[in-house]
Amino acid sequence: DEQGEVQWGNFSAQSDKPLEKTRYNALKFR
C-alpha cells in the first residue's frame, strides 16, 4: 500500500539506507 511505502520511506530517512532501496525492499516484504 502507498501508506506502507511512506512508512518504509520515513524509516529509511532515519536509517543510512537510501529511500529507493527501502522502497524496493518494502515491496519485497509485501
PDB file of C-alpha atoms in Angstrom, residues 2-30:
ATOM      1  CA  GLU A   2       1.082   3.594  -0.512  1.00  0.00           C
ATOM      2  CA  GLN A   3       0.943   4.209   3.259  1.00  0.00           C
ATOM      3  CA  GLY A   4       3.309   1.276   3.738  1.00  0.00           C
ATOM      4  CA  GLU A   5       5.775   2.798   1.297  1.00  0.00           C
ATOM      5  CA  VAL A   6       5.597   6.103   3.162  1.00  0.00           C
ATOM      6  CA  GLN A   7       6.276   4.381   6.490  1.00  0.00           C
ATOM      7  CA  TRP A   8       9.241   2.500   4.993  1.00  0.00           C
ATOM      8  CA  GLY A   9      10.448   5.781   3.446  1.00  0.00           C
ATOM      9  CA  ASN A  10      10.358   7.523   6.819  1.00  0.00           C
ATOM     10  CA  PHE A  11      12.196   4.614   8.426  1.00  0.00           C
ATOM     11  CA  SER A  12      14.801   4.745   5.666  1.00  0.00           C
ATOM     12  CA  ALA A  13      15.214   8.507   6.106  1.00  0.00           C
ATOM     13  CA  GLN A  14      16.325   7.823   9.694  1.00  0.00           C
ATOM     14  CA  SER A  15      18.407   4.850   8.611  1.00  0.00           C
ATOM     15  CA  ASP A  16      21.561   5.064   6.477  1.00  0.00           C
ATOM     16  CA  LYS A  17      19.927   3.135   3.620  1.00  0.00           C
ATOM     17  CA  PRO A  18      18.708   5.083   0.534  1.00  0.00           C
ATOM     18  CA  LEU A  19      14.994   5.641   0.027  1.00  0.00           C
ATOM     19  CA  GLU A  20      14.979   3.805  -3.298  1.00  0.00           C
ATOM     20  CA  LYS A  21      16.412   0.640  -1.775  1.00  0.00           C
ATOM     21  CA  THR A  22      13.997   0.817   1.156  1.00  0.00           C
ATOM     22  CA  ARG A  23      11.021   1.225  -1.171  1.00  0.00           C
ATOM     23  CA  TYR A  24      12.207  -1.780  -3.191  1.00  0.00           C
ATOM     24  CA  ASN A  25      12.623  -3.818  -0.013  1.00  0.00           C
ATOM     25  CA  ALA A  26       9.190  -2.719   1.184  1.00  0.00           C
ATOM     26  CA  LEU A  27       7.682  -4.142  -1.997  1.00  0.00           C
ATOM     27  CA  LYS A  28       9.576  -7.399  -1.461  1.00  0.00           C
ATOM     28  CA  PHE A  29       8.390  -7.654   2.147  1.00  0.00           C
ATOM     29  CA  ARG A  30       4.813  -7.225   0.951  1.00  0.00           C
TER      30      ARG A  30
END
